mmCIF file of C-alpha atoms and ligand atoms in Angstrom:
data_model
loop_
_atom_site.group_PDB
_atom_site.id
_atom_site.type_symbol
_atom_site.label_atom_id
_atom_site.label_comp_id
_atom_site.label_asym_id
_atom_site.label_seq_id
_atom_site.Cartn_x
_atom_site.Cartn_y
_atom_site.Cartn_z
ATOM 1 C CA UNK A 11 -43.775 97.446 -82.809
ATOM 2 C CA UNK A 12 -45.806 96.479 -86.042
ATOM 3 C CA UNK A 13 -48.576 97.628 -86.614
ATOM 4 C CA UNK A 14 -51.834 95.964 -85.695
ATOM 5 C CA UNK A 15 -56.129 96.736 -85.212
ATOM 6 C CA UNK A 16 -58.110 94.949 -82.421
ATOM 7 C CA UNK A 17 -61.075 95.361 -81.731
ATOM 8 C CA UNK A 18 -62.139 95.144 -77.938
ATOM 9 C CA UNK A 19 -66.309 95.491 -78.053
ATOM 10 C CA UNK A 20 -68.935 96.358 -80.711
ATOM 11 C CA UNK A 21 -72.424 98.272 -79.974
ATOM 12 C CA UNK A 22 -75.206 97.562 -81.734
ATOM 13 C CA UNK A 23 -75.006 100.947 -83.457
ATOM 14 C CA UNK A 24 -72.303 99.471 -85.215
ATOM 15 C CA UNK A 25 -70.032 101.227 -82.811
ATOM 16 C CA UNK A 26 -66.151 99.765 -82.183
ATOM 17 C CA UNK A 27 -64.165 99.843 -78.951
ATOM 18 C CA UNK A 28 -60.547 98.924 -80.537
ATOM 19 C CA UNK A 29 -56.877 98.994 -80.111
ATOM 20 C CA UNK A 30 -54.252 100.529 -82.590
ATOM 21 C CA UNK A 31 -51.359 98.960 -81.858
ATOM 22 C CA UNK A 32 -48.474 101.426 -84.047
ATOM 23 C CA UNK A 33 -44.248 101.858 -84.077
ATOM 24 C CA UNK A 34 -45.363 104.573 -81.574
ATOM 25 C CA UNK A 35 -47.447 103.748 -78.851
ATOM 26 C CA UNK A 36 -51.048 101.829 -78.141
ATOM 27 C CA UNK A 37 -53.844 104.313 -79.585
ATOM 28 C CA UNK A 38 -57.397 103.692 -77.486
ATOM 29 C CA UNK A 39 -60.179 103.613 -80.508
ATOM 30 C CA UNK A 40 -62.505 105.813 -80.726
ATOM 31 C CA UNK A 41 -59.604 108.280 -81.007
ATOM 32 C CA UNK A 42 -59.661 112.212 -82.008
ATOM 33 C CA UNK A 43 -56.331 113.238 -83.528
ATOM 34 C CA UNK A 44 -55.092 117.128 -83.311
ATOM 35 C CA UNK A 45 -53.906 118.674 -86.340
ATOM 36 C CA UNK A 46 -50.672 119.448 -85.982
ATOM 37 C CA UNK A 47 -49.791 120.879 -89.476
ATOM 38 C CA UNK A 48 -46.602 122.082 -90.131
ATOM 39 C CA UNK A 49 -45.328 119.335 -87.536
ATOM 40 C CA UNK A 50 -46.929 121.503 -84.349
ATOM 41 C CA UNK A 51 -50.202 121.699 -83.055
ATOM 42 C CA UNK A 52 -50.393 125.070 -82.369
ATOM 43 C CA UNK A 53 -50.036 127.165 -79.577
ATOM 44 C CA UNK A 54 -49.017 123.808 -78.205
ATOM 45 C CA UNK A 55 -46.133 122.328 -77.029
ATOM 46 C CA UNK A 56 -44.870 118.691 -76.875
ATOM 47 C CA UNK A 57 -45.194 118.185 -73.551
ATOM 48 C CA UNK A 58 -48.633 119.678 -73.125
ATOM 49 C CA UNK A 59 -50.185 117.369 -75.678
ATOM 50 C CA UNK A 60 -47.946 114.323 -73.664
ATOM 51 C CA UNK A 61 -49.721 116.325 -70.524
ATOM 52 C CA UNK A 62 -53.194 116.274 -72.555
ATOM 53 C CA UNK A 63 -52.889 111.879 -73.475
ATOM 54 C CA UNK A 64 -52.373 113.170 -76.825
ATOM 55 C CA UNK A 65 -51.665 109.256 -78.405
ATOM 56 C CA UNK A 66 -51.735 110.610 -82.471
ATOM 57 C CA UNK A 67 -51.527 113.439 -84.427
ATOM 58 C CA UNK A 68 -52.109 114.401 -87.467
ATOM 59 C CA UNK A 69 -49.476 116.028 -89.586
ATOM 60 C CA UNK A 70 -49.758 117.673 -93.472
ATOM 61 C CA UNK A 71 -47.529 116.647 -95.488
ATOM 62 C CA UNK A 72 -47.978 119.089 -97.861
ATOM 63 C CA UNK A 73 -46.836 121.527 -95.925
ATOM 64 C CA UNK A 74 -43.860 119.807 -94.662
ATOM 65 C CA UNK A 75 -42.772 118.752 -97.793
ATOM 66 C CA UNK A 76 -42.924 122.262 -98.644
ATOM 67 C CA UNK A 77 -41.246 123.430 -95.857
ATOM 68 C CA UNK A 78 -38.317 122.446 -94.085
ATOM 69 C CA UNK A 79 -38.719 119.947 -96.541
ATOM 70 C CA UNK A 80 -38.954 115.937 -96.344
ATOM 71 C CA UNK A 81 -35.367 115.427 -97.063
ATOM 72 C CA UNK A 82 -34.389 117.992 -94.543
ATOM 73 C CA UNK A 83 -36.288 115.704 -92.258
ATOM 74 C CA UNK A 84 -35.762 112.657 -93.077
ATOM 75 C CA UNK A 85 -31.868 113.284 -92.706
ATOM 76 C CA UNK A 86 -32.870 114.757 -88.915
ATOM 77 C CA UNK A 87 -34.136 110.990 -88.516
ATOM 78 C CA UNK A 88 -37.711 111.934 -89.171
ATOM 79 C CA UNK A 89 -40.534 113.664 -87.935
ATOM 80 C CA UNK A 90 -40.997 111.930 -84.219
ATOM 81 C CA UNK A 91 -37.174 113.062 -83.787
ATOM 82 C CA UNK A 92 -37.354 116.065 -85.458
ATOM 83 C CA UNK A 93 -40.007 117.202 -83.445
ATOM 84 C CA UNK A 94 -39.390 115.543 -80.673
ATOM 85 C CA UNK A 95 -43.107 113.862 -79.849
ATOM 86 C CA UNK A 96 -42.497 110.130 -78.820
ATOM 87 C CA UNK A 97 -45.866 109.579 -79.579
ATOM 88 C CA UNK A 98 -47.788 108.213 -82.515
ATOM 89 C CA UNK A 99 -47.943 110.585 -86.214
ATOM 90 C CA UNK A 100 -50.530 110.236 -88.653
ATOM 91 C CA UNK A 101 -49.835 111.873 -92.236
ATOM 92 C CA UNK A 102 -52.171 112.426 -94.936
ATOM 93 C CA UNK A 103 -51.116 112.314 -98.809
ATOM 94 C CA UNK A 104 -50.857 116.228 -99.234
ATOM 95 C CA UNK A 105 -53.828 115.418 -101.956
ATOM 96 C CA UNK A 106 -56.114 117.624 -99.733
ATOM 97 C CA UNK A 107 -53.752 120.607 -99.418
ATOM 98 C CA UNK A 108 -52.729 120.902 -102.812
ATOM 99 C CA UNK A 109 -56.451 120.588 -103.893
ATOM 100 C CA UNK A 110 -57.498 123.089 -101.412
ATOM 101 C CA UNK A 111 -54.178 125.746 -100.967
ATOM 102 C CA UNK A 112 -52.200 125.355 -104.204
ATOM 103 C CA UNK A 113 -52.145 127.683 -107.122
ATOM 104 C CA UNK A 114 -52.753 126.379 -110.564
ATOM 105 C CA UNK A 115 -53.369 122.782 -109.970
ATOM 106 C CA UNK A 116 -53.705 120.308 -112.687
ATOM 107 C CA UNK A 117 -54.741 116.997 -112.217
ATOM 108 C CA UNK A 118 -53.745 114.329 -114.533
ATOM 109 C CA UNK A 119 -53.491 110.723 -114.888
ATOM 110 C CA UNK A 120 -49.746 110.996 -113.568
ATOM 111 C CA UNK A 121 -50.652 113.217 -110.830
ATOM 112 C CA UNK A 122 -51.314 116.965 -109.802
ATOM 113 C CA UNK A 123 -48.606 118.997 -111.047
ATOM 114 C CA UNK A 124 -49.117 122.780 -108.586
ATOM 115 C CA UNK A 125 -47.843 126.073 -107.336
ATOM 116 C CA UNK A 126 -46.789 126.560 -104.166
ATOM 117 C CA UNK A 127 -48.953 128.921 -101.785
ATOM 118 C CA UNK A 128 -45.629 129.885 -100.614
ATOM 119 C CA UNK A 129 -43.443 130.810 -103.095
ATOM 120 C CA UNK A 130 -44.695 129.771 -106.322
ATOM 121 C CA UNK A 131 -42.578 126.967 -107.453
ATOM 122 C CA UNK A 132 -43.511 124.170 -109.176
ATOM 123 C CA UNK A 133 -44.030 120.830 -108.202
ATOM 124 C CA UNK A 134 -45.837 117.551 -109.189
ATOM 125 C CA UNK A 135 -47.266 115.330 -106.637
ATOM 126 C CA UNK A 136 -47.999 111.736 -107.636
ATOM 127 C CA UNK A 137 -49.280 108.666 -105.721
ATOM 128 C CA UNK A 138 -45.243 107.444 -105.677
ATOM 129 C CA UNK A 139 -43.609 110.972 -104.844
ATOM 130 C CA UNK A 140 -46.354 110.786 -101.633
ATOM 131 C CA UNK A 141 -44.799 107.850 -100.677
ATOM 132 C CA UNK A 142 -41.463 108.704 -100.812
ATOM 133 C CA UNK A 143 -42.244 111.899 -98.937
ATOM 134 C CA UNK A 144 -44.207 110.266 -96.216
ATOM 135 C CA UNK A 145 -41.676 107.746 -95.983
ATOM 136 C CA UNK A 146 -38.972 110.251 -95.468
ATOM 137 C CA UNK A 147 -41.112 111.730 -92.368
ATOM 138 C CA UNK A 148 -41.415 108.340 -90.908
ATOM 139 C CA UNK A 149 -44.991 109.032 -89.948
ATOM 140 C CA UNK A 150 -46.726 105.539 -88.446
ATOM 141 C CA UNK A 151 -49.796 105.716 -90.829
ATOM 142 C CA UNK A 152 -49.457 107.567 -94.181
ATOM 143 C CA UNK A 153 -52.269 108.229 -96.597
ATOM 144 C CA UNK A 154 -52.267 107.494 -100.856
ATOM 145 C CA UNK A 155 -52.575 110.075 -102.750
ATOM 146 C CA UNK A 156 -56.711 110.293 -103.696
ATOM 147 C CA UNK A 157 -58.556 112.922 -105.971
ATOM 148 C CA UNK A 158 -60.652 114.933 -103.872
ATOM 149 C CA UNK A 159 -63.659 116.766 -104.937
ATOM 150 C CA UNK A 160 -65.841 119.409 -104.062
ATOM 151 C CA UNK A 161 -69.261 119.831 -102.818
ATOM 152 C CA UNK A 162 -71.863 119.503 -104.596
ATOM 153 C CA UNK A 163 -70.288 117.469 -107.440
ATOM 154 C CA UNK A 164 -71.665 115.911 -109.884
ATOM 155 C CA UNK A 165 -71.929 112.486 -110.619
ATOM 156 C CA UNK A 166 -69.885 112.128 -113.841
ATOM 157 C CA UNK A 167 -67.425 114.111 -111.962
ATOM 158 C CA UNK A 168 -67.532 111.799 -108.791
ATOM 159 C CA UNK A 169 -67.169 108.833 -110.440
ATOM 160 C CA UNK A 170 -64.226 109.513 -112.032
ATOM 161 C CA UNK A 171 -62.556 110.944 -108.969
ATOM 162 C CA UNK A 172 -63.139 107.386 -107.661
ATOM 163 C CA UNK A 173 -61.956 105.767 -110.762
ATOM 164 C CA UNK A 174 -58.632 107.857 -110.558
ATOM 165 C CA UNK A 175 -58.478 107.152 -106.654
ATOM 166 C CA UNK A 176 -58.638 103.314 -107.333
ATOM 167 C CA UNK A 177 -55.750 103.664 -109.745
ATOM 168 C CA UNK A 178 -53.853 105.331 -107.670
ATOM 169 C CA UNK A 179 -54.193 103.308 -104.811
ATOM 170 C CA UNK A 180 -53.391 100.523 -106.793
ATOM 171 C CA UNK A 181 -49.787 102.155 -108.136
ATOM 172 C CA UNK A 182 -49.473 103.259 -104.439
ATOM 173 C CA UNK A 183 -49.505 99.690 -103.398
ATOM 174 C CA UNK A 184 -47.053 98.864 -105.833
ATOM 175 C CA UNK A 185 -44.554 101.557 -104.930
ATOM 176 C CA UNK A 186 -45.161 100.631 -101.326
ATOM 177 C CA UNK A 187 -43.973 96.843 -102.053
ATOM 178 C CA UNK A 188 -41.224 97.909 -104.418
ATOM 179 C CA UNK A 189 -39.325 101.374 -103.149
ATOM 180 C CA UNK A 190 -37.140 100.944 -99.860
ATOM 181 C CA UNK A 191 -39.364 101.223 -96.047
ATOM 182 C CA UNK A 192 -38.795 104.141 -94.036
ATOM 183 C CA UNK A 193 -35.525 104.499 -92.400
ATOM 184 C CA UNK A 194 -36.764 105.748 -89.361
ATOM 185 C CA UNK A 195 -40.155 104.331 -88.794
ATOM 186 C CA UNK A 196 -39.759 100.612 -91.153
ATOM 187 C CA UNK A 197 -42.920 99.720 -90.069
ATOM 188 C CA UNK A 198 -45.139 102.097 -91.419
ATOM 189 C CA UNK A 199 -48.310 101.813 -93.063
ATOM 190 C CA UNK A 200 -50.245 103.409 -95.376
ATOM 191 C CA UNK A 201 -54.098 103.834 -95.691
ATOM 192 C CA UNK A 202 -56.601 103.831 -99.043
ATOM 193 C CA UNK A 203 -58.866 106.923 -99.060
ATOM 194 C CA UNK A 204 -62.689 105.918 -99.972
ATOM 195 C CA UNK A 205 -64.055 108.572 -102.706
ATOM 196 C CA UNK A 206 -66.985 108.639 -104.667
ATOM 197 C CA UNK A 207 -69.030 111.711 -103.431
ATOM 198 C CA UNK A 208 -72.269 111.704 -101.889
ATOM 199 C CA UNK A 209 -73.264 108.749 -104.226
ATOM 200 C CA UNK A 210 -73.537 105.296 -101.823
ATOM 201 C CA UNK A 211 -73.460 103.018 -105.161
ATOM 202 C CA UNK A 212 -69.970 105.067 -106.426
ATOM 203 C CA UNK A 213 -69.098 104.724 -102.480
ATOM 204 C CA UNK A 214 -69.557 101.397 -102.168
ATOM 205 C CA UNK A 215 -68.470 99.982 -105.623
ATOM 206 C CA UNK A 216 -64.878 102.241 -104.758
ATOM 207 C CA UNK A 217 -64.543 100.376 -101.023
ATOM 208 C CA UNK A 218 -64.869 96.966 -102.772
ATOM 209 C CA UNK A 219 -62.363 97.681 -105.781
ATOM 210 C CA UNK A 220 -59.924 99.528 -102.322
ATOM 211 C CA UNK A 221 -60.965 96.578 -100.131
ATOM 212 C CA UNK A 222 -59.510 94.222 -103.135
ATOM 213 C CA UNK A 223 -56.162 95.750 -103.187
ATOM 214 C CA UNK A 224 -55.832 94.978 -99.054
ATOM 215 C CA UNK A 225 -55.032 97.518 -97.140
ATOM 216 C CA UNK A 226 -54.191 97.435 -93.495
ATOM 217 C CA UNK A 227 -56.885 100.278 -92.983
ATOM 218 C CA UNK A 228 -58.843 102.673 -94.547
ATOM 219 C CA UNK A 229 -59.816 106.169 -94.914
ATOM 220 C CA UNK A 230 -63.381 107.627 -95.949
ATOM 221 C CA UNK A 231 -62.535 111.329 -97.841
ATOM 222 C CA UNK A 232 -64.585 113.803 -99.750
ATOM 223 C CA UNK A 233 -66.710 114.675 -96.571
ATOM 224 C CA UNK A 234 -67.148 117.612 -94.524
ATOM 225 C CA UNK A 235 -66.787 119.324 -97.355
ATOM 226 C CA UNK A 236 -70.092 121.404 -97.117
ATOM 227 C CA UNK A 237 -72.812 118.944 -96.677
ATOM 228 C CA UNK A 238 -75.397 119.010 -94.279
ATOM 229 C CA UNK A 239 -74.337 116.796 -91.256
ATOM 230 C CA UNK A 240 -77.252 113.853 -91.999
ATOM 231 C CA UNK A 241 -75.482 113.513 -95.365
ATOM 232 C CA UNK A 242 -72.115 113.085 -94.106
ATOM 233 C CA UNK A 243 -73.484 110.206 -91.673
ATOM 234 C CA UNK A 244 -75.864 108.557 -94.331
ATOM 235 C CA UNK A 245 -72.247 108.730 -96.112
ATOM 236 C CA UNK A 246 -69.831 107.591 -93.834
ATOM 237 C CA UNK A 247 -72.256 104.897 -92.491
ATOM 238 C CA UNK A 248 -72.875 103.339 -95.905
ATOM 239 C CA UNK A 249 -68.856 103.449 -96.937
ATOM 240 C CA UNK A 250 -68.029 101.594 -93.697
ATOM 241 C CA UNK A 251 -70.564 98.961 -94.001
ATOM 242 C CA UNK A 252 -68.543 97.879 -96.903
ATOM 243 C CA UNK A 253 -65.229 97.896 -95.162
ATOM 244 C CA UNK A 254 -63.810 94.638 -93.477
ATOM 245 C CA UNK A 255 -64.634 95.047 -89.657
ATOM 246 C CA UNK A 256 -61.033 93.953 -88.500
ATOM 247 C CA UNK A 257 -59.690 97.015 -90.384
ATOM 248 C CA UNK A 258 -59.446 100.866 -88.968
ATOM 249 C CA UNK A 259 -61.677 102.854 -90.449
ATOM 250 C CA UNK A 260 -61.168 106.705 -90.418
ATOM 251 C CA UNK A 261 -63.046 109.254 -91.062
ATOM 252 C CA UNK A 262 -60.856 112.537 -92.072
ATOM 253 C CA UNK A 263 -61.798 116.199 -91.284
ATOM 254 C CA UNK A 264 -64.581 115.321 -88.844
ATOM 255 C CA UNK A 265 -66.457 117.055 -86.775
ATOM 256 C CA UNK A 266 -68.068 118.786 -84.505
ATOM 257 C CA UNK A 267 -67.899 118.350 -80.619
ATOM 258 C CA UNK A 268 -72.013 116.591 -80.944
ATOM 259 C CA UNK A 269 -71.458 115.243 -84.184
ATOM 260 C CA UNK A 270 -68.222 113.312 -82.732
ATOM 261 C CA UNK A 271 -70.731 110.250 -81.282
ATOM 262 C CA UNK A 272 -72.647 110.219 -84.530
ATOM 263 C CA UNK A 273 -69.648 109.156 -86.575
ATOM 264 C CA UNK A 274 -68.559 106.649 -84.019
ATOM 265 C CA UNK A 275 -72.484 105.341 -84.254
ATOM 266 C CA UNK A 276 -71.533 104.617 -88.283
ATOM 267 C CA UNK A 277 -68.655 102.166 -87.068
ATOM 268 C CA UNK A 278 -65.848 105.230 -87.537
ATOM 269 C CA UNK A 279 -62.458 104.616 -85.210
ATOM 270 C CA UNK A 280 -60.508 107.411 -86.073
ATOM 271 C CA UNK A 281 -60.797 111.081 -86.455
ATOM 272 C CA UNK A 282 -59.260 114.743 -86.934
ATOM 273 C CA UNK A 283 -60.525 117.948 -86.739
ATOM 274 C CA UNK A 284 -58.770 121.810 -87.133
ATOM 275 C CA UNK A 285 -62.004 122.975 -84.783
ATOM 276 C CA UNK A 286 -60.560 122.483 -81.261
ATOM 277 C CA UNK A 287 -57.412 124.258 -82.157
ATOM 278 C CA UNK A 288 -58.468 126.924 -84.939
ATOM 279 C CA UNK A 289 -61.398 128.082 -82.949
ATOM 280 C CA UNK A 290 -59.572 128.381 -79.874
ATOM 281 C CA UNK A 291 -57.370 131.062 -81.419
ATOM 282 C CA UNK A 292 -60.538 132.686 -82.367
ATOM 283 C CA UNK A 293 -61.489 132.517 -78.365
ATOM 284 C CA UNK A 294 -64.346 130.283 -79.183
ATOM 285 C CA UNK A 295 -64.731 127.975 -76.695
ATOM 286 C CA UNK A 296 -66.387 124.719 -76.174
ATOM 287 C CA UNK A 297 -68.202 123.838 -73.298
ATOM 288 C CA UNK A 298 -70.511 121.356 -71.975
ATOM 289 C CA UNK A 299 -73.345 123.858 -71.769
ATOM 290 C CA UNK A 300 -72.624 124.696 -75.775
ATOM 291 C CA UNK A 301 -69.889 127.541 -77.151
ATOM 292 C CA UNK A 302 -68.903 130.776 -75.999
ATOM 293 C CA UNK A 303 -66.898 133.485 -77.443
ATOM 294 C CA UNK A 304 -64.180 134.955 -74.768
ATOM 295 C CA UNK A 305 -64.339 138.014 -76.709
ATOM 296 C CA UNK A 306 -67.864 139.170 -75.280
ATOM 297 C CA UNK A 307 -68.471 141.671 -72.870
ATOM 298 C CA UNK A 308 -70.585 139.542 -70.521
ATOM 299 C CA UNK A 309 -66.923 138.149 -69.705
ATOM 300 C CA UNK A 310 -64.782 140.828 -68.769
ATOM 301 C CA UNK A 311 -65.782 140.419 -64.516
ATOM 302 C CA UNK A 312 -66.756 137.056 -65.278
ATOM 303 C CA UNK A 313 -64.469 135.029 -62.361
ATOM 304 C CA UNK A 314 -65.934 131.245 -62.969
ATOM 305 C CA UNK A 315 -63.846 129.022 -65.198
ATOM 306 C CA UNK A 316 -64.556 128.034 -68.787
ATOM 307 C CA UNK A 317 -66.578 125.055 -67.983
ATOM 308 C CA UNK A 318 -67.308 124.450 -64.396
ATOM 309 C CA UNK A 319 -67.310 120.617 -65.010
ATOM 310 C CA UNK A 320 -64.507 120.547 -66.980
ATOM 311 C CA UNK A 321 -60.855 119.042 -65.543
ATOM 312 C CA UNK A 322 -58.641 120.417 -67.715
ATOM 313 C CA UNK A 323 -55.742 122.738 -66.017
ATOM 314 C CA UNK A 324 -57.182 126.009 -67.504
ATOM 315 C CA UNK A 325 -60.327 125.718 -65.429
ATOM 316 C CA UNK A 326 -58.623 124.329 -62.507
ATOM 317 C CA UNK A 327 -56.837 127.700 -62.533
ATOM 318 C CA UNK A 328 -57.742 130.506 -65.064
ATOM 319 C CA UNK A 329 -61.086 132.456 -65.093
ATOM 320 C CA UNK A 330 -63.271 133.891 -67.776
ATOM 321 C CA UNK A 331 -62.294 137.428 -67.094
ATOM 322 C CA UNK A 332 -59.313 136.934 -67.460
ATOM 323 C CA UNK A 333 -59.041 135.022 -71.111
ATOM 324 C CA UNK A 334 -61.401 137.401 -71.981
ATOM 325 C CA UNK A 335 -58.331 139.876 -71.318
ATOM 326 C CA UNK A 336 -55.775 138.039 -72.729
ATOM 327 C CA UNK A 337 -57.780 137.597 -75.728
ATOM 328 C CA UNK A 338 -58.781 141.526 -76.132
ATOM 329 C CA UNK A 339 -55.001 142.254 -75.545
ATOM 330 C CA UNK A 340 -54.080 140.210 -78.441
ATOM 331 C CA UNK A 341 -51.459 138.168 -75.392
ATOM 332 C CA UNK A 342 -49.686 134.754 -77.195
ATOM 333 C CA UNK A 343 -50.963 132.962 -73.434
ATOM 334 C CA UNK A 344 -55.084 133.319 -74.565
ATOM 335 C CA UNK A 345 -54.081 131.290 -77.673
ATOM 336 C CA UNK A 346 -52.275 128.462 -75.495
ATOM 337 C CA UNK A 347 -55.341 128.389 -72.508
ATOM 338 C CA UNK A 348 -58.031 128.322 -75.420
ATOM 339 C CA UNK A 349 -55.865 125.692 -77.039
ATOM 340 C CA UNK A 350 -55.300 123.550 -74.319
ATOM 341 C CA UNK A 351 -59.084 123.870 -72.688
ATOM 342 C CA UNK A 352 -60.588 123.244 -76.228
ATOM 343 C CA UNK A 353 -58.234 120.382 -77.044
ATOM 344 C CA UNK A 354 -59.060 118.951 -73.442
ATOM 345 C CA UNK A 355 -62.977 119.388 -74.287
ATOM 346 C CA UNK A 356 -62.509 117.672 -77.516
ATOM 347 C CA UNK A 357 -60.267 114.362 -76.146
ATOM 348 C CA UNK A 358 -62.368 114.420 -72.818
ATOM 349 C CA UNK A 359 -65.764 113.518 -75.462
ATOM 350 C CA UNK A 360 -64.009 110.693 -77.050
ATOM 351 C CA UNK A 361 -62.664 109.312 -73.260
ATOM 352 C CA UNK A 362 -66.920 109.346 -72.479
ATOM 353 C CA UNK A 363 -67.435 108.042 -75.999
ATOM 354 C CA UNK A 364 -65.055 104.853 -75.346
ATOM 355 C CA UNK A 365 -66.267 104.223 -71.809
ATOM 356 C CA UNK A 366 -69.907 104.323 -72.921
ATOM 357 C CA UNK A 367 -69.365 101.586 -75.615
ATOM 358 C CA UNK A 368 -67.697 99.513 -72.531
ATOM 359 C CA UNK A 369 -70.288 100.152 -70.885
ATOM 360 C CA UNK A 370 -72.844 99.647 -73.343
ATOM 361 C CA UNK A 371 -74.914 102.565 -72.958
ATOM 362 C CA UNK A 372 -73.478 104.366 -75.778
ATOM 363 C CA UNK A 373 -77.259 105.015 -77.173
ATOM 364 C CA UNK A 374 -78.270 106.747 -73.740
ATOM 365 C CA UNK A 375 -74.782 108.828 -73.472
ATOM 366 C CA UNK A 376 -75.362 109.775 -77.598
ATOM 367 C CA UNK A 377 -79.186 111.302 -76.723
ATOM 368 C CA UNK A 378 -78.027 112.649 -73.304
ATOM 369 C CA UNK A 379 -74.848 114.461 -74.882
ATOM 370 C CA UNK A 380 -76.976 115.793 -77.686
ATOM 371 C CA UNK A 381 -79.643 117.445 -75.682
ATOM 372 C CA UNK A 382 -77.050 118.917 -73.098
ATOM 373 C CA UNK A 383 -74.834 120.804 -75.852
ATOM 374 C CA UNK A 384 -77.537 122.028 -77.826
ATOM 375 C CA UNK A 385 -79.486 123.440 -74.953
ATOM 376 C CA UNK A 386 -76.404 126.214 -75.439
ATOM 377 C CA UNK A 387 -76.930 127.180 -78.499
ATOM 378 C CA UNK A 388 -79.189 129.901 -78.992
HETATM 379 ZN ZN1 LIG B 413 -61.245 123.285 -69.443
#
């Protein structure tokens, strides 16, 4: 199927109830995607996400290109076969990785040239090699390759981030039109990334010069980097007011469980997070009364689930006493309950989030949301 944005209903926050229409599946909008990293979402199988209404995930293709390898994939007739998931893959550039993992990057004009965190080969990633690589994984939305840059940055340093972006972009687009599609997902698409650091003028000028070049959606990068939360929003609020509204908009690395409606609130569709799934290994749970670490002593004879109002199968079933066992014993199962319950708690926010734009009370469910999870926190 080709790819395609609708949108269903707007708020007057600026919120969007929409429709991603992709090669793999119908994706509801507001949507949270799991990172799934090296082509898993760990401690996760395939047919627990499918179980979960999983509809995208995110995958890195830095690490895949890595290891197995794109070409090792590709010739396995991409990532959806290779892994088996039927439904719809989202891959970023590997610009984020290589910024943030690699050893001995050096960003030019051309591209970053790097290390590998693995074994210390050398490689050179430019906007056209992340093309061919996310071509040869098939994903149904790829990323171009942007600069990212750190927090706090300059302004001389931001700008030209954006500058280098924008050129990018712009060669992306051309090896896009030129090279051969993907041979196991044709229709594919790729997304611009929106840089320009926490300046709105370098934001907005590099969403009108991206916006120019027509893409079928777009990306706002460069936060969650360290900022305080009211930054990020001021941010991401200002860069998609400058986006067309018939385009997705997605906002990468974002957020926290209460933060989730806030970005939604700026007109965001799409998001990804390593929170659910990271923390959840590091038995910190999310619940609807604010987090809780299994770990603690208060819930070794604990017998209540989780989250007594949440659905998910782990609290249907499995008490606090004893994850709090299977996490003290170190047992591979508390790392596939947390997953799965935090994962749940995550998806279950954005399921509220879309029904509360159809119903429009989105500004009621934002306040009410707030209050409840940060009456947990100490
Ligand atoms: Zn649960």
């Amino acid at each position: 199927m080709a790819f395609r944005f609708e949108i269903v209903k707007t708020d007057p926050s600026g919120a969007r109830l929409g429709r991603l229409i992709t090669p793999h599946g119908t994706i509801e909008t507001p949507a949270f995607m799991p990172v799934g990293t090296a082509g898993t979402v760990k401690a996760m199988t395939q047919e627990a996400l499918e179980e979960l209404q999983v509809p995208l995930l995110l995958a890195n293709t830095y690490h895949l290109y890595l290891r197995p390898g794109h070409e090792l994939i590709r010739r396995m007739g991409g990532l959806h076969r290779f892994m088996a998931w039927g439904g719809g893959i989202l891959t970023d550039s590997g610009g984020y990785q290589v910024f943030s993992l690699a050893d001995l990057r050096k960003v030019s004009d051309e591209g970053v040239r790097f290390r590998s965190h693995l074994d210390g080969t050398e490689h050179l990633l430019t906007p056209e090699k992340a093309i061919e690589v996310q071509r040869a994984l098939g994903s149904d939305i790829g990323m171009v390759l942007d600069e990212c840059i750190e927090y706090p940055a300059t302004r001389e340093r931001a700008a030209s981030a954006a500058q280098r972006t924008l050129e990018w972009a712009s060669r992306s687009k051309n090896e896009m039109e030129t090279a051969p599609p993907s041979e196991a997902t044709p229709e594919q698409v790729f997304f611009a990334i929106v840089q320009g650091g926490t300046f709105k003028d370098l934001r907005r000028q590099n969403a009108a010069e991206l916006v120019a070049l027509d893409f079928p959606g777009y990306a706002i990068g460069g936060l969650a980097v360290g900022e305080p939360h009211e930054l990020s929003c001021e941010i991401a609020g200002e860069t998609a007011a400058c986006l067309p509204m018939e385009r997705a908009r997605y906002l990468m690395g974002v957020g926290k469980p209460e933060q989730l409606v806030d970005y939604v609130r700026c007109g965001i569709d799409m998001m990804d997070c390593v929170l659910p799934t990271r923390n959840a290994r590091n038995g910190y749970l999310y619940t609807s009364q604010g987090p809780l670490h299994i770990k603690n002593a208060e819930f070794i004879d604990d017998a209540r689930p989780i989250d007594e109002s949440c659905g998910c199968m782990v609290c249907r079933r499995y008490s606090r006493a004893y994850l709090c066992h299977l996490f003290r014993a170190n047992e591979i199962l508390g790392a596939i309950l947390n997953t799965h319950h935090n994962l749940y708690f995550f998806l279950d926010i954005m399921r509220a989030i879309r029904e509360a734009i159809a119903f429009g009370n989105l500004s009621r469910f934002s306040s009410e949301l707030q209050a409840r999870l940060e009456a947990g926190h100490p």
